[in-house]
C-alpha positions as protocol buffer text, in pm:
chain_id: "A"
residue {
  index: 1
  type: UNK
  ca { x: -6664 y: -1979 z: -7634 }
}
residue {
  index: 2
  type: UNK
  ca { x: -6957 y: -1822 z: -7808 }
}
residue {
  index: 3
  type: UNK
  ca { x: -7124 y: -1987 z: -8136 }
}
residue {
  index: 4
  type: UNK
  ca { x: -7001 y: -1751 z: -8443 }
}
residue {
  index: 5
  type: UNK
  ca { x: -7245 y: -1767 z: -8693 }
}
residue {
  index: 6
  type: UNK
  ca { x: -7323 y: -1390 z: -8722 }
}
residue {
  index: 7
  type: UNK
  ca { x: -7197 y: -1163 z: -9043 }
}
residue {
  index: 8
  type: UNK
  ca { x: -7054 y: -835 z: -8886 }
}
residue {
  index: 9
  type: UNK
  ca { x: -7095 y: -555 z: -9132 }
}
residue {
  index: 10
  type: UNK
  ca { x: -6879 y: -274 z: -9097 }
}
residue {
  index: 11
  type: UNK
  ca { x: -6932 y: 52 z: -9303 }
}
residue {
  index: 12
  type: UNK
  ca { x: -6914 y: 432 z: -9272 }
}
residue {
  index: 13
  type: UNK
  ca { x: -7238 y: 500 z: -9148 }
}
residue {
  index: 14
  type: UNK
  ca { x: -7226 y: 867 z: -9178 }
}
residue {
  index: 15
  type: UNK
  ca { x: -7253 y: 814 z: -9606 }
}
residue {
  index: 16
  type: UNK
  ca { x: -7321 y: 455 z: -9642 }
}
residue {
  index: 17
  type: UNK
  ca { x: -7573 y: 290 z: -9352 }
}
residue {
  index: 18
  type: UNK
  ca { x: -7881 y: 287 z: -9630 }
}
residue {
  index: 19
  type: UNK
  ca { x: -7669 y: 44 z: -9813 }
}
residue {
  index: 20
  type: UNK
  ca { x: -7693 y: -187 z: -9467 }
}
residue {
  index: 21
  type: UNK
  ca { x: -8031 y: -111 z: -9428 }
}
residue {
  index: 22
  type: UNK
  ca { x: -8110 y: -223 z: -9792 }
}
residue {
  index: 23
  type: UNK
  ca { x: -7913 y: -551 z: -9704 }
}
residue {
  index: 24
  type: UNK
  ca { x: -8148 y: -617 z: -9388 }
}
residue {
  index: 25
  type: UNK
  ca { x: -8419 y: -550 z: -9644 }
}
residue {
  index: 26
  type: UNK
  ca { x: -8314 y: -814 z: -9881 }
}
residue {
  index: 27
  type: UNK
  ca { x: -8302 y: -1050 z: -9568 }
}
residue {
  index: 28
  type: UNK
  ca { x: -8682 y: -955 z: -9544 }
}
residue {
  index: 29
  type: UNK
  ca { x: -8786 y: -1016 z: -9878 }
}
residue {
  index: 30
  type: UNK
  ca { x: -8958 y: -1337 z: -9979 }
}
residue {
  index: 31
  type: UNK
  ca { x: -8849 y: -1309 z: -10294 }
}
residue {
  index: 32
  type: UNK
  ca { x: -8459 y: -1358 z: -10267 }
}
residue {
  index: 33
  type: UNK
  ca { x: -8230 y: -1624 z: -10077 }
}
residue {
  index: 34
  type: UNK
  ca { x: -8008 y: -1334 z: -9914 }
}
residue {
  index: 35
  type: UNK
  ca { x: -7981 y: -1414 z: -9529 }
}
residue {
  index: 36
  type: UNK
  ca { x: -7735 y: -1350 z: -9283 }
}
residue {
  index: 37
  type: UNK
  ca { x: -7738 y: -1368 z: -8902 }
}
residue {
  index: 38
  type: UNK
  ca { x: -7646 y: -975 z: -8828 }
}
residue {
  index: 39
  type: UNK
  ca { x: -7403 y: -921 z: -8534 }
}
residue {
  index: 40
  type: UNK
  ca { x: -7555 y: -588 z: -8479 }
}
residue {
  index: 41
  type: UNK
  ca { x: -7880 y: -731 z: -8364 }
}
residue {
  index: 42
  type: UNK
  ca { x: -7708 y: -815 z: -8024 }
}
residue {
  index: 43
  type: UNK
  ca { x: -7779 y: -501 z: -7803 }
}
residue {
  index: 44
  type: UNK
  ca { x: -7412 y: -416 z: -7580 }
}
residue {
  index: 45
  type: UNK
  ca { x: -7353 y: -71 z: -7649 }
}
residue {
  index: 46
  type: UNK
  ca { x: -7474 y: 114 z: -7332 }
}
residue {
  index: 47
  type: UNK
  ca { x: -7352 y: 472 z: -7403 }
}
residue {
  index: 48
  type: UNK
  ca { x: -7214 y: 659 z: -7594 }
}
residue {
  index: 49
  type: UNK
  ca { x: -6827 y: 644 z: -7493 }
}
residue {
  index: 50
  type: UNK
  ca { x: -6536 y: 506 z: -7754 }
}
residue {
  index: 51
  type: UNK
  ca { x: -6445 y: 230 z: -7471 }
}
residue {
  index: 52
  type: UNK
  ca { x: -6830 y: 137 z: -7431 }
}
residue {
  index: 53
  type: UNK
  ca { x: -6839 y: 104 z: -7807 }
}
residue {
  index: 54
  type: UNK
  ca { x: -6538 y: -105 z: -7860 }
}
residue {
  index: 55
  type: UNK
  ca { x: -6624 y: -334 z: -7562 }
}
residue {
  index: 56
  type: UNK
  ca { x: -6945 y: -359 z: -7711 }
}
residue {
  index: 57
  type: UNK
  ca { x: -6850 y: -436 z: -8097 }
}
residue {
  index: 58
  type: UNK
  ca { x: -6553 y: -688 z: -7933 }
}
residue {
  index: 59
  type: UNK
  ca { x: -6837 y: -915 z: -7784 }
}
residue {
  index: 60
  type: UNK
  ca { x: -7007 y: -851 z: -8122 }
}
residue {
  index: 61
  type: UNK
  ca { x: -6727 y: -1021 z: -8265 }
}
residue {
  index: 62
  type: UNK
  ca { x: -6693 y: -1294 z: -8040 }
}
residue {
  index: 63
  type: UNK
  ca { x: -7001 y: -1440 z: -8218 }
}
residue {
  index: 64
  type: UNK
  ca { x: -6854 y: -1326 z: -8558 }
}
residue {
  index: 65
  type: UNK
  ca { x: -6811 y: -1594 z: -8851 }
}
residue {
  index: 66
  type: UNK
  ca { x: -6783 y: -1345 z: -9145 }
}
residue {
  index: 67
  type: UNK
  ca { x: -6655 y: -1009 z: -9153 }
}
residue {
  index: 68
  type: UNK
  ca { x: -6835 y: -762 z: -9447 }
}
residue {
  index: 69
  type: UNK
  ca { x: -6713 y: -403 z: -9515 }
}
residue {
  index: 70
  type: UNK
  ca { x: -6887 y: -201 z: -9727 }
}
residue {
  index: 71
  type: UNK
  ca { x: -6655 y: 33 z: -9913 }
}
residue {
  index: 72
  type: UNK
  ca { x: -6785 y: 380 z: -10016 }
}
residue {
  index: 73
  type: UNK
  ca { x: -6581 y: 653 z: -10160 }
}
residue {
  index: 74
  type: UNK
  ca { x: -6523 y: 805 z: -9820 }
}
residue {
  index: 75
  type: UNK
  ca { x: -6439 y: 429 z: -9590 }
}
residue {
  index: 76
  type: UNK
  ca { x: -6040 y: 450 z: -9629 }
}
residue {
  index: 77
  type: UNK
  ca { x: -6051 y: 770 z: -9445 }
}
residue {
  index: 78
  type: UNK
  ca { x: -6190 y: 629 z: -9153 }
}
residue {
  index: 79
  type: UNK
  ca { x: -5995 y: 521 z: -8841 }
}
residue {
  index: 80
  type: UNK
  ca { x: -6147 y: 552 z: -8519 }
}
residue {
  index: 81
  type: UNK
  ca { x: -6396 y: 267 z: -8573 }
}
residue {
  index: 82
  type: UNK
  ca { x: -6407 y: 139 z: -8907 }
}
residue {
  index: 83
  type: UNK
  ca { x: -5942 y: 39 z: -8893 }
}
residue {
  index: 84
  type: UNK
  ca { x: -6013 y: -55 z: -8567 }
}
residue {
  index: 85
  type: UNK
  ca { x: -6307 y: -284 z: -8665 }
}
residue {
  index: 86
  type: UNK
  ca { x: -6055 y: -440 z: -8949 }
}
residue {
  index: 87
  type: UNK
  ca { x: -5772 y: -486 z: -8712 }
}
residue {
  index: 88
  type: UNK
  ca { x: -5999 y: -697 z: -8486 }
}
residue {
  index: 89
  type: UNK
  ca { x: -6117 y: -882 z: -8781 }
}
residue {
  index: 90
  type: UNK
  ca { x: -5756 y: -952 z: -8928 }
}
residue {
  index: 91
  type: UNK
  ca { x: -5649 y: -1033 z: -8539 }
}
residue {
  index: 92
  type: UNK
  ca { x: -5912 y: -1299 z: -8475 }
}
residue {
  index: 93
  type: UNK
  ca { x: -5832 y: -1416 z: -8835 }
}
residue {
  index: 94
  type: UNK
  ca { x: -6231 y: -1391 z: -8971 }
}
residue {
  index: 95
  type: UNK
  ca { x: -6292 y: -1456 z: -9303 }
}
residue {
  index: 96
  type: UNK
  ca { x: -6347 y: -1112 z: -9491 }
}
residue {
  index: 97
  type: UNK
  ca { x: -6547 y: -1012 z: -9786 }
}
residue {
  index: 98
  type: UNK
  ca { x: -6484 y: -648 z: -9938 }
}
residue {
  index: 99
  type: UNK
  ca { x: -6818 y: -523 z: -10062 }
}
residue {
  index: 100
  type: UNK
  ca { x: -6737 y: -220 z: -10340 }
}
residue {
  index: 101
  type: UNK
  ca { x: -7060 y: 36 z: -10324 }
}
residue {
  index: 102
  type: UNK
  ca { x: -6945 y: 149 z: -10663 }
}
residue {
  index: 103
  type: UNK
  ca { x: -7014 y: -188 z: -10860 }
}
residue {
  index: 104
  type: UNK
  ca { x: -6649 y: -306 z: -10897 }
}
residue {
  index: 105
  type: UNK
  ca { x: -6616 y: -647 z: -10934 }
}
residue {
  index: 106
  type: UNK
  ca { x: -6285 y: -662 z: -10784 }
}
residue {
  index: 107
  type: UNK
  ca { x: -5960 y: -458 z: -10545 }
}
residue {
  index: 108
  type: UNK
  ca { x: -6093 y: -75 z: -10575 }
}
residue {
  index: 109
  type: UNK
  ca { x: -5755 y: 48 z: -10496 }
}
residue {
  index: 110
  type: UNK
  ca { x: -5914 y: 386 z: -10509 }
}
residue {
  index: 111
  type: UNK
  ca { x: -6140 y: 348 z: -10264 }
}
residue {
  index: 112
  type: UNK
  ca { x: -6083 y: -6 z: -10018 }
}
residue {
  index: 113
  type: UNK
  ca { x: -5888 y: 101 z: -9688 }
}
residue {
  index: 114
  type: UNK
  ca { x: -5470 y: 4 z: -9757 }
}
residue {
  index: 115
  type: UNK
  ca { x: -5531 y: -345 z: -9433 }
}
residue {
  index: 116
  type: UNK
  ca { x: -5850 y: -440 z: -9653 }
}
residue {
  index: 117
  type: UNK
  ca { x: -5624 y: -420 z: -9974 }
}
residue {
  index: 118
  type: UNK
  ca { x: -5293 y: -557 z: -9836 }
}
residue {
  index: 119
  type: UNK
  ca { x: -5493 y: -862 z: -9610 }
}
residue {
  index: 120
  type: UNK
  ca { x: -5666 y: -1209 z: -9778 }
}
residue {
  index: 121
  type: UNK
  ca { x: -5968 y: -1109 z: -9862 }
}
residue {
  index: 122
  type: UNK
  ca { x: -6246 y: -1137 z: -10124 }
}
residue {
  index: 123
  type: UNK
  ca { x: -6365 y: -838 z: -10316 }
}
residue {
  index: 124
  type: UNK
  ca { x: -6726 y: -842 z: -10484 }
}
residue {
  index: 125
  type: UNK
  ca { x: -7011 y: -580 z: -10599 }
}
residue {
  index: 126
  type: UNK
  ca { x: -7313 y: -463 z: -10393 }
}
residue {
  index: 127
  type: UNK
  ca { x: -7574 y: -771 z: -10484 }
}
residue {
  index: 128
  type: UNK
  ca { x: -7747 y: -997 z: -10295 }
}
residue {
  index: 129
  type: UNK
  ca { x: -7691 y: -1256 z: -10539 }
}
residue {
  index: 130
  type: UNK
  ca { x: -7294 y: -1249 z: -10488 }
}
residue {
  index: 131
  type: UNK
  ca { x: -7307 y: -1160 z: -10168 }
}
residue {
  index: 132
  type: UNK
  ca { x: -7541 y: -1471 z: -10060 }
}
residue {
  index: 133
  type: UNK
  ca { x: -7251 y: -1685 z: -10277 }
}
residue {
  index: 134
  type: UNK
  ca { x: -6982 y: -1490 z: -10114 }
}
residue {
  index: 135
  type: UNK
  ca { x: -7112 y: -1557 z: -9778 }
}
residue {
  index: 136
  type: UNK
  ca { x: -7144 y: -1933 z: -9888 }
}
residue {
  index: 137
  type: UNK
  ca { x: -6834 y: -2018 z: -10005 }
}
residue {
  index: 138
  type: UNK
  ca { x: -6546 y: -1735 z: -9892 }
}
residue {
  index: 139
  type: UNK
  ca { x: -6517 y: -1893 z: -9537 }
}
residue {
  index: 140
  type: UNK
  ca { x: -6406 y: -2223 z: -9636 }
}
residue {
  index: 141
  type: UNK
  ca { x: -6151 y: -2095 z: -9905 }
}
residue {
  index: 142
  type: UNK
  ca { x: -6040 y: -1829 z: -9698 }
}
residue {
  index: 143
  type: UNK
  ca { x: -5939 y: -2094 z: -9425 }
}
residue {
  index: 144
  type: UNK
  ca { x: -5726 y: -2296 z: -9688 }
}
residue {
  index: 145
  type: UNK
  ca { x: -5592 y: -1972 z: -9775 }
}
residue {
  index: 146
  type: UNK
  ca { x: -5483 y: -1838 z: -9440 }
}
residue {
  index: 147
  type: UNK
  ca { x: -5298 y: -2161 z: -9343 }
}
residue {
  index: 148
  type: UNK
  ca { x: -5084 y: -2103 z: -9652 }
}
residue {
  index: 149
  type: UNK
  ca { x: -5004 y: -1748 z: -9537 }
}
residue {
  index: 150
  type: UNK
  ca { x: -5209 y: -1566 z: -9822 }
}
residue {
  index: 151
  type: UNK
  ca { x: -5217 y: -1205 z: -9808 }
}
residue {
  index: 152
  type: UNK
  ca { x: -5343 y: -1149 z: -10204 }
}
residue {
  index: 153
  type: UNK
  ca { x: -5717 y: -959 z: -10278 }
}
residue {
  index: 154
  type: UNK
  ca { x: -5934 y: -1192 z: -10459 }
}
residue {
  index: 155
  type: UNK
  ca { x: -6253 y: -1152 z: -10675 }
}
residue {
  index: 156
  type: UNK
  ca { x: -6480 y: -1381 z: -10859 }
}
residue {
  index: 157
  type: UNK
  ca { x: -6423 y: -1419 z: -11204 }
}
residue {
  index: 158
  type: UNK
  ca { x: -6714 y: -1275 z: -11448 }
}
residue {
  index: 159
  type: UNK
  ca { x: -6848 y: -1657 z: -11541 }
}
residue {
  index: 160
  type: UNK
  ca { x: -6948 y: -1681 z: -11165 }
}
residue {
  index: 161
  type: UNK
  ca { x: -7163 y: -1361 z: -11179 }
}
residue {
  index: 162
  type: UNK
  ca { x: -7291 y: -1469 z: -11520 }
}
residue {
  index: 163
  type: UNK
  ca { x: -7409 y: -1806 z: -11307 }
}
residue {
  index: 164
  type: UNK
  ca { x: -7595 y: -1605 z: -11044 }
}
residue {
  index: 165
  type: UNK
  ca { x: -7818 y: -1406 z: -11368 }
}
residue {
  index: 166
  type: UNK
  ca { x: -7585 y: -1087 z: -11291 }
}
């Protein structure tokens, strides 16, 4: 069994893939403490197909500790790839943070796909100041929450963003 230490973002790349390309940036940048070991650095998508893709983004998972999905106004329309990648991540039980494009702190029942909304999960704002906390400390409660059988949305409370100078 592989090591899972990697963060697998998931997004709709057609409108959304800056805002993954700004989080790699943040990773970069010497002046912030956002860092997270990208599943999408490992290279096993050799063409093109669907079933090349999905066997490719399965053995991405295998190494996957934290699943991220970036939720634009267009995401919940999007099933080929972006359901399928939240059915594997709800399948191999992988603790799940919903990242709202919009700035909502919490559930965007407007916008996050129904399994994101109706699966334990925690829901925060583009920043890589709650998203470095989120990545710290969602895994461990969302294991104590998934052995109770907790299905609910969560979201950090306003004093916690106040804490991180947001």
């Amino acid at each position: 069994m592989a090591y899972r230490n990697k963060v697998y973002v998931s997004m709709d790349a057609d409108n959304d893939l800056h805002y993954y390309y700004l989080m790699k940036a943040w990773k970069q940048n010497d002046n912030t403490e956002f860092n997270f070991y990208d599943a999408h650095n490992l290279n096993n998508i050799y063409d093109k197909s669907e079933e090349s893709i999905k066997a490719g983004l399965r053995e991405r998972f295998k190494n996957t500790k934290i699943f991220v999905l970036l939720v634009g106004e267009h995401t919940k329309y999007l099933y080929k790839y972006v359901r399928w990648e939240i059915e594997e991540a709800i399948k191999r039980e992988i603790p799940f943070i919903v990242v709202n494009l919009n700035g909502k702190r919490c559930l965007d029942t407007n916008n996050c796909p129904a399994l994101a909304r109706d699966n334990l999960a925690i829901h925060i704002s583009f920043n890589s100041k709650i998203m470095q906390y989120a990545l710290e400390n969602w895994p461990s409660s969302f294991e104590e929450k998934h052995k109770s059988g907790d299905k609910d949305s969560y979201y950090y409370k306003d004093s916690v963003y106040k804490s991180l100078g947001l």
